Amino acid sequence: MQQPVPERLQVSPFLVLYLIMSMQIGIGVLGYQRIIAKAAGYDAWISVLGAGLSIHIIIWMIYKICAVTNGDIVSANAYVFGKIIGNMISSFFVIYLVIFALAVLRTFIEVIQVWIFPEMSIFWFSAVFLLLSIYIVYGGFRTVTGIAFFGLVLPSYLLLTFGFALKFAEFRNLMPVLDHSAKELLSSAYNMSLTYIGFEIPIFFYPFIKDAPKSQKWAHLGVLLTTIIYTILAIITFSYFSEDQLAGSIWATLEMWKIVSMPFVERFEYIGIANWNLIVLPNICISLWGSSMILKRAFKLKQRKGVIIIALLCLVAITFFDDRAKINFLNDWTGKIGFMVTFIYIPFLFIATMITKKVKKNENK
């Protein structure tokens, strides 16, 4: 059983909403519309909604697992598989979070290179960004949570800018509704994996929440708000682009900013991308904090050293992804691994935890 975390290091339950939303809204939202439309056409907004609603079951499982084991993913794995095998399994989650951080940072750098600075150095931008992230993680979980809060609230005005696309929207594009098979809708929902992953993070910081069971409703609310945002954005995109146009748009969300017209700014996408720094920053900070905390819990490595090791690993690895094909490969596999973690391993861990609990209860009788 994990040692209780002092209250001065914990955060209020409602902040879980900001942690989950800031982790979910990252780079996937910039271009998920083209990917999901491949399988289900313009019925894909139904898949967005369905996938979002299915996540609530996983959130429920995560809170059950954490409540039974009274801890995080390291506690849960040790509870079910024993300390040695459990720690080995937990080490996989370090790799998962590193890959997630790598995919987010490299994709964001690609966006900057394509839209603003083609010659920008991948290495130096990553180094500065990771240094800032290390500094934030050194401030502790409360500081990371603060960044997640401001990373969500401050750029939230960007949602209003998608209203400019409504002037040119053609909602007949969405008709006829339900023109695709259940298999196609499920395939489209699966393609949302990269965009939706991140909601599972309560399993990494559960002991750092005050009165943690009370935070479950905020976790569900966070996922619900993200689902609504993604569904509305998908509908706006589908009504704005024809299917042929969307098929050629890698970042449909960014391209809609091209029509934003204001007296004081000619190219709004530059402002939007600059603001996206704030949105991406919590993704990196939470990933670094979570992976370094697993190293500390499972392998007794001090978190400050663990953060530096993981950041250096990201810095070295990111330089290998130097073209679109490699970045696409990275994002594809991040989505696949995220799907396996969230929709396969967590349900398996949930069932294993419940069985272990029953066996231990019978043994103690």
XYZ file of N, CA, C and O in Angstrom, residues 2-128:
508
model
N 0.484 2.243 -0.810
C 1.281 3.459 -0.926
C 1.166 4.335 0.314
O 0.113 4.431 0.931
N 2.303 4.953 0.699
C 2.277 5.872 1.829
C 1.409 7.088 1.490
O 1.448 7.590 0.352
N 0.610 7.585 2.468
C -0.243 8.749 2.185
C 0.593 9.965 1.788
O 1.654 10.197 2.348
N 0.078 10.716 0.821
C 0.758 11.942 0.383
C 0.328 13.087 1.305
O -0.873 13.241 1.569
N 1.287 13.870 1.843
C 0.911 14.998 2.727
C -0.076 15.944 2.042
O 0.029 16.193 0.835
N -1.006 16.482 2.808
C -2.064 17.329 2.235
C -1.500 18.565 1.535
O -2.063 19.039 0.552
N -0.356 19.079 2.031
C 0.220 20.283 1.427
C 0.694 20.034 -0.010
O 0.965 20.969 -0.765
N 0.844 18.747 -0.387
C 1.278 18.406 -1.744
C 0.097 18.008 -2.637
O 0.281 17.735 -3.823
N -1.098 17.961 -2.061
C -2.262 17.515 -2.827
C -3.008 18.705 -3.457
O -2.789 19.861 -3.075
N -3.889 18.380 -4.417
C -4.704 19.419 -5.065
C -6.185 19.132 -4.829
O -6.568 18.004 -4.501
N -6.995 20.169 -4.998
C -8.435 20.023 -4.784
C -9.061 19.117 -5.845
O -8.575 19.082 -6.998
N -10.134 18.405 -5.493
C -10.761 17.469 -6.451
C -11.188 18.103 -7.775
O -11.029 17.487 -8.829
N -11.706 19.352 -7.748
C -12.226 19.942 -8.991
C -11.130 20.189 -10.030
O -11.406 20.292 -11.233
N -9.875 20.259 -9.577
C -8.779 20.515 -10.525
C -8.503 19.325 -11.437
O -7.807 19.465 -12.443
N -9.056 18.172 -11.098
C -8.922 17.013 -11.975
C -9.548 17.298 -13.346
O -9.074 16.827 -14.376
N -10.606 18.096 -13.359
C -11.236 18.483 -14.632
C -10.221 19.163 -15.551
O -10.113 18.821 -16.739
N -9.443 20.096 -15.005
C -8.462 20.833 -15.818
C -7.297 19.930 -16.220
O -6.762 20.048 -17.329
N -6.899 19.038 -15.300
C -5.791 18.126 -15.618
C -6.152 17.210 -16.781
O -5.358 17.011 -17.707
N -7.358 16.658 -16.741
C -7.772 15.741 -17.806
C -7.965 16.482 -19.130
O -7.466 16.061 -20.177
N -8.662 17.605 -19.102
C -8.919 18.339 -20.347
C -7.630 18.866 -20.968
O -7.449 18.819 -22.184
N -6.726 19.353 -20.126
C -5.474 19.891 -20.677
C -4.623 18.774 -21.266
O -3.865 18.993 -22.202
N -4.741 17.570 -20.724
C -3.985 16.430 -21.262
C -4.617 15.929 -22.563
O -3.909 15.510 -23.482
N -5.939 15.965 -22.651
C -6.610 15.470 -23.854
C -6.474 16.429 -25.035
O -6.311 15.999 -26.174
N -6.568 17.724 -24.735
C -6.528 18.713 -25.818
C -5.064 19.080 -26.073
O -4.476 19.852 -25.322
N -4.511 18.501 -27.123
C -3.104 18.758 -27.433
C -2.913 18.934 -28.921
O -3.418 19.897 -29.506
N -2.244 17.977 -29.538
C -1.970 18.103 -30.979
C -2.975 17.326 -31.826
O -3.149 17.619 -32.999
N -3.654 16.330 -31.222
C -4.610 15.528 -31.989
C -5.744 16.358 -32.540
O -6.219 16.126 -33.663
N -6.171 17.373 -31.780
C -7.304 18.198 -32.179
C -7.010 19.026 -33.439
O -7.927 19.477 -34.112
N -5.737 19.182 -33.782
C -5.383 20.014 -34.932
C -5.747 19.367 -36.272
O -5.895 20.070 -37.269
N -5.870 18.019 -36.267
C -6.127 17.401 -37.570
C -6.873 16.084 -37.528
O -6.766 15.285 -38.459
N -7.650 15.848 -36.463
C -8.320 14.550 -36.340
C -9.461 14.373 -37.346
O -9.846 13.246 -37.677
N -9.992 15.483 -37.877
C -11.178 15.394 -38.737
C -10.920 14.566 -39.998
O -11.754 13.756 -40.415
N -9.769 14.781 -40.635
C -9.446 14.032 -41.865
C -9.311 12.538 -41.559
O -9.776 11.694 -42.331
N -8.701 12.226 -40.425
C -8.416 10.823 -40.095
C -9.703 10.058 -39.803
O -9.888 8.935 -40.271
N -10.606 10.672 -39.047
C -11.835 9.947 -38.711
C -12.787 9.865 -39.897
O -13.578 8.925 -40.011
N -12.706 10.853 -40.807
C -13.601 10.852 -41.971
C -13.225 9.781 -42.988
O -14.038 9.415 -43.840
N -11.989 9.262 -42.909
C -11.565 8.213 -43.850
C -12.470 6.981 -43.754
O -12.792 6.348 -44.745
N -12.850 6.640 -42.509
C -13.613 5.398 -42.311
C -15.119 5.608 -42.401
O -15.831 4.779 -42.962
N -15.597 6.724 -41.847
C -17.054 6.894 -41.733
C -17.574 8.150 -42.418
O -18.719 8.560 -42.170
N -16.738 8.759 -43.295
C -17.202 9.961 -43.982
C -17.670 11.021 -43.003
O -17.103 11.167 -41.910
N -18.727 11.734 -43.371
C -19.206 12.814 -42.500
C -20.153 12.318 -41.410
O -20.738 13.112 -40.677
N -20.313 10.999 -41.324
C -20.989 10.426 -40.143
C -20.013 10.296 -38.965
O -20.402 9.840 -37.889
N -18.758 10.671 -39.195
C -17.728 10.434 -38.173
C -17.983 11.220 -36.887
O -17.445 10.859 -35.838
N -18.797 12.276 -36.957
C -19.083 13.026 -35.722
C -19.803 12.118 -34.719
O -19.670 12.289 -33.498
N -20.560 11.135 -35.243
C -21.232 10.174 -34.351
C -20.183 9.313 -33.638
O -20.322 9.002 -32.446
N -19.124 8.963 -34.352
C -18.044 8.179 -33.758
C -17.329 8.973 -32.670
O -16.932 8.419 -31.637
N -17.158 10.270 -32.903
C -16.516 11.136 -31.899
C -17.335 11.118 -30.612
O -16.795 10.963 -29.503
N -18.628 11.248 -30.791
C -19.529 11.256 -29.633
C -19.525 9.900 -28.922
O -19.412 9.824 -27.689
N -19.619 8.828 -29.710
C -19.648 7.484 -29.127
C -18.367 7.146 -28.394
O -18.393 6.594 -27.286
N -17.211 7.472 -29.020
C -15.919 7.183 -28.379
C -15.786 7.956 -27.073
O -15.312 7.427 -26.061
N -16.238 9.206 -27.090
C -16.158 10.031 -25.875
C -17.004 9.460 -24.751
O -16.579 9.436 -23.585
N -18.194 8.979 -25.094
C -19.075 8.426 -24.052
C -18.513 7.113 -23.492
O -18.659 6.829 -22.298
N -17.848 6.321 -24.355
C -17.281 5.049 -23.873
C -16.150 5.269 -22.868
O -15.870 4.402 -22.039
N -15.513 6.414 -22.951
C -14.396 6.711 -22.035
C -14.872 6.770 -20.581
O -14.118 6.457 -19.659
N -16.139 7.124 -20.372
C -16.647 7.231 -18.989
C -16.578 5.883 -18.272
O -16.385 5.833 -17.049
N -16.724 4.806 -19.021
C -16.615 3.462 -18.407
C -15.183 3.238 -17.917
O -14.961 2.716 -16.812
N -14.209 3.655 -18.722
C -12.800 3.486 -18.338
C -12.471 4.357 -17.118
O -11.749 3.932 -16.217
N -13.020 5.573 -17.105
C -12.797 6.468 -15.947
C -13.349 5.800 -14.682
O -12.702 5.796 -13.612
N -14.523 5.207 -14.776
C -15.135 4.515 -13.631
C -14.230 3.375 -13.161
O -14.006 3.192 -11.965
N -13.693 2.614 -14.123
C -12.783 1.510 -13.782
C -11.524 2.034 -13.088
O -11.056 1.448 -12.097
N -10.966 3.099 -13.600
C -9.738 3.667 -13.016
C -9.965 4.041 -11.550
O -9.142 3.727 -10.673
N -11.088 4.670 -11.273
C -11.350 5.088 -9.882
C -11.602 3.871 -8.988
O -11.248 3.886 -7.808
N -12.200 2.827 -9.538
C -12.394 1.598 -8.752
C -11.044 0.960 -8.431
O -10.788 0.525 -7.302
N -10.172 0.881 -9.450
C -8.842 0.291 -9.255
C -8.073 1.060 -8.182
O -7.495 0.474 -7.251
N -8.058 2.381 -8.298
C -7.299 3.221 -7.354
C -7.885 3.126 -5.942
O -7.136 3.143 -4.954
N -9.214 3.029 -5.846
C -9.840 2.952 -4.524
C -9.489 1.634 -3.831
O -9.184 1.609 -2.634
N -9.517 0.534 -4.583
C -9.220 -0.788 -3.996
C -7.756 -0.876 -3.578
O -7.422 -1.368 -2.498
N -6.865 -0.400 -4.445
C -5.424 -0.516 -4.162
C -4.903 0.656 -3.338
O -3.743 0.636 -2.913
N -5.745 1.654 -3.151
C -5.389 2.852 -2.392
C -4.093 3.474 -2.902
O -3.173 3.783 -2.124
N -3.979 3.624 -4.195
C -2.762 4.206 -4.756
C -2.868 4.420 -6.251
O -3.964 4.497 -6.801
N -1.705 4.477 -6.894
C -1.644 4.764 -8.329
C -1.398 3.489 -9.137
O -1.601 2.381 -8.638
N -0.924 3.645 -10.365
C -0.703 2.492 -11.253
C 0.361 1.547 -10.685
O 0.248 0.326 -10.830
N 1.362 2.098 -10.004
C 2.411 1.258 -9.422
C 1.807 0.386 -8.309
O 2.084 -0.817 -8.228
N 0.982 0.989 -7.475
C 0.307 0.241 -6.406
C -0.606 -0.838 -6.982
O -0.653 -1.964 -6.482
N -1.336 -0.469 -8.047
C -2.290 -1.418 -8.640
C -1.570 -2.623 -9.236
O -1.995 -3.773 -9.027
N -0.483 -2.362 -9.983
C 0.271 -3.479 -10.577
C 0.890 -4.367 -9.496
O 0.902 -5.594 -9.623
N 1.411 -3.742 -8.439
C 2.010 -4.526 -7.346
C 0.940 -5.323 -6.596
O 1.176 -6.449 -6.160
N -0.244 -4.748 -6.460
C -1.360 -5.407 -5.761
C -1.780 -6.688 -6.481
O -2.054 -7.713 -5.855
N -1.790 -6.623 -7.813
C -2.267 -7.763 -8.607
C -1.156 -8.768 -8.907
O -1.339 -9.981 -8.757
N 0.012 -8.265 -9.308
C 1.061 -9.161 -9.822
C 2.226 -9.363 -8.850
O 3.147 -10.120 -9.158
N 2.222 -8.684 -7.729
C 3.377 -8.747 -6.830
C 4.347 -7.629 -7.168
O 4.275 -7.034 -8.256
N 5.267 -7.366 -6.259
C 6.110 -6.185 -6.406
C 7.047 -6.260 -7.615
O 7.153 -5.301 -8.386
N 7.720 -7.415 -7.818
C 8.731 -7.497 -8.883
C 8.081 -7.419 -10.270
O 8.430 -6.567 -11.092
N 7.116 -8.295 -10.510
C 6.447 -8.270 -11.830
C 5.653 -6.971 -12.002
O 5.618 -6.380 -13.088
N 5.039 -6.515 -10.917
C 4.273 -5.274 -10.973
C 5.139 -4.086 -11.382
O 4.743 -3.269 -12.215
N 6.342 -4.007 -10.806
C 7.242 -2.906 -11.163
C 7.717 -3.006 -12.608
O 7.914 -1.987 -13.290
N 7.895 -4.252 -13.064
C 8.287 -4.424 -14.476
C 7.185 -3.919 -15.397
O 7.450 -3.256 -16.404
N 5.948 -4.240 -15.049
C 4.822 -3.759 -15.869
C 4.713 -2.231 -15.776
O 4.461 -1.550 -16.770
N 4.941 -1.700 -14.570
C 4.846 -0.242 -14.401
C 5.876 0.483 -15.250
O 5.637 1.623 -15.692
N 7.032 -0.155 -15.466
C 8.069 0.507 -16.275
C 7.578 0.743 -17.709
O 8.029 1.673 -18.383
N 6.646 -0.091 -18.175
C 6.088 0.128 -19.509
C 5.370 1.484 -19.583
O 5.395 2.162 -20.616
N 4.745 1.876 -18.482
C 4.016 3.143 -18.486
C 4.960 4.341 -18.546
O 4.566 5.427 -18.981
N 6.200 4.152 -18.092
C 7.205 5.208 -18.271
C 7.437 5.410 -19.772
O 7.435 6.546 -20.267
N 7.600 4.282 -20.474
C 7.827 4.358 -21.930
C 6.621 4.991 -22.624
O 6.757 5.822 -23.520
N 5.435 4.596 -22.179
C 4.202 5.133 -22.780
C 4.129 6.664 -22.651
O 3.854 7.370 -23.622
N 4.425 7.158 -21.452
C 4.359 8.606 -21.238
C 5.465 9.341 -21.998
O 5.260 10.462 -22.482
N 6.626 8.713 -22.114
C 7.714 9.328 -22.892
C 7.319 9.421 -24.369
O 7.511 10.466 -25.011
N 6.750 8.348 -24.902
C 6.313 8.362 -26.308
C 5.226 9.415 -26.518
O 5.216 10.135 -27.518
N 4.318 9.522 -25.548
C 3.248 10.529 -25.653
C 3.843 11.933 -25.711
O 3.479 12.746 -26.577
N 4.789 12.230 -24.796
C 5.419 13.560 -24.771
C 6.176 13.821 -26.065
O 6.122 14.927 -26.627
N 6.845 12.788 -26.551
C 7.623 12.913 -27.788
C 6.710 13.231 -28.977
O 7.004 14.123 -29.786
N 5.591 12.523 -29.066
C 4.655 12.736 -30.181
C 4.071 14.151 -30.140
O 3.960 14.819 -31.165
N 3.713 14.596 -28.944
C 3.125 15.938 -28.808
C 4.133 17.006 -29.215
O 3.835 17.902 -30.024
N 5.336 16.923 -28.661
C 6.341 17.961 -28.921
C 6.769 17.971 -30.382
O 6.855 19.038 -31.004
N 7.019 16.787 -30.940
C 7.498 16.762 -32.342
C 6.428 17.234 -33.312
O 6.719 17.949 -34.271
N 5.187 16.857 -33.074
C 4.107 17.292 -33.972
C 3.902 18.795 -33.881
O 3.679 19.466 -34.896
N 4.001 19.335 -32.667
C 3.839 20.787 -32.529
C 4.975 21.527 -33.243
O 4.738 22.553 -33.892
N 6.186 21.000 -33.142
C 7.312 21.627 -33.849
C 7.083 21.575 -35.359
O 7.372 22.534 -36.078
N 6.530 20.470 -35.844
C 6.241 20.365 -37.276
C 5.235 21.439 -37.704
O 5.380 22.055 -38.764
N 4.230 21.667 -36.864
C 3.235 22.715 -37.173
C 3.925 24.074 -37.286
O 3.679 24.835 -38.240
N 4.826 24.374 -36.352
C 5.537 25.663 -36.391
C 6.399 25.748 -37.651
O 6.448 26.788 -38.321
N 7.063 24.639 -37.996
C 7.936 24.650 -39.172
C 7.150 24.847 -40.463
O 7.598 25.554 -41.367
N 5.986 24.215 -40.540
C 5.194 24.300 -41.774
C 4.519 25.663 -41.912
O 4.466 26.236 -43.009
N 4.054 26.223 -40.806
C 3.225 27.432 -40.881
C 3.995 28.727 -40.645
O 3.581 29.781 -41.131
N 5.090 28.663 -39.866
C 5.737 29.935 -39.507
C 7.235 29.947 -39.833
O 7.692 30.749 -40.635
N 8.005 29.047 -39.206
C 9.463 29.086 -39.341
C 9.969 27.761 -39.929
O 10.271 26.817 -39.185
N 10.102 27.657 -41.256
C 10.528 26.386 -41.885
C 11.912 25.929 -41.436
O 12.189 24.746 -41.410
N 12.803 26.868 -41.120
C 14.183 26.504 -40.796
C 14.419 26.347 -39.295
O 15.569 26.240 -38.859
N 13.372 26.377 -38.508
C 13.561 26.324 -37.052
C 14.218 25.003 -36.629
O 13.868 23.929 -37.134
N 15.170 25.106 -35.684
C 15.893 23.921 -35.226
C 15.026 23.062 -34.305
O 14.485 23.560 -33.306
N 14.893 21.794 -34.650
C 14.126 20.863 -33.803
C 14.812 20.714 -32.452
O 14.173 20.753 -31.397
N 16.135 20.564 -32.499
C 16.899 20.306 -31.267
C 16.792 21.472 -30.287
O 16.463 21.281 -29.106
N 17.045 22.688 -30.746
C 17.094 23.827 -29.819
C 15.714 24.212 -29.293
O 15.564 24.583 -28.129
N 14.703 24.120 -30.159
C 13.348 24.405 -29.651
C 12.964 23.369 -28.598
O 12.420 23.708 -27.540
N 13.273 22.098 -28.869
C 12.939 21.029 -27.916
C 13.696 21.240 -26.607
O 13.132 21.045 -25.515
N 14.981 21.617 -26.721
C 15.798 21.811 -25.522
C 15.198 22.895 -24.623
O 15.071 22.704 -23.401
N 14.807 24.018 -25.228
C 14.232 25.116 -24.443
C 12.894 24.693 -23.827
O 12.613 24.955 -22.651
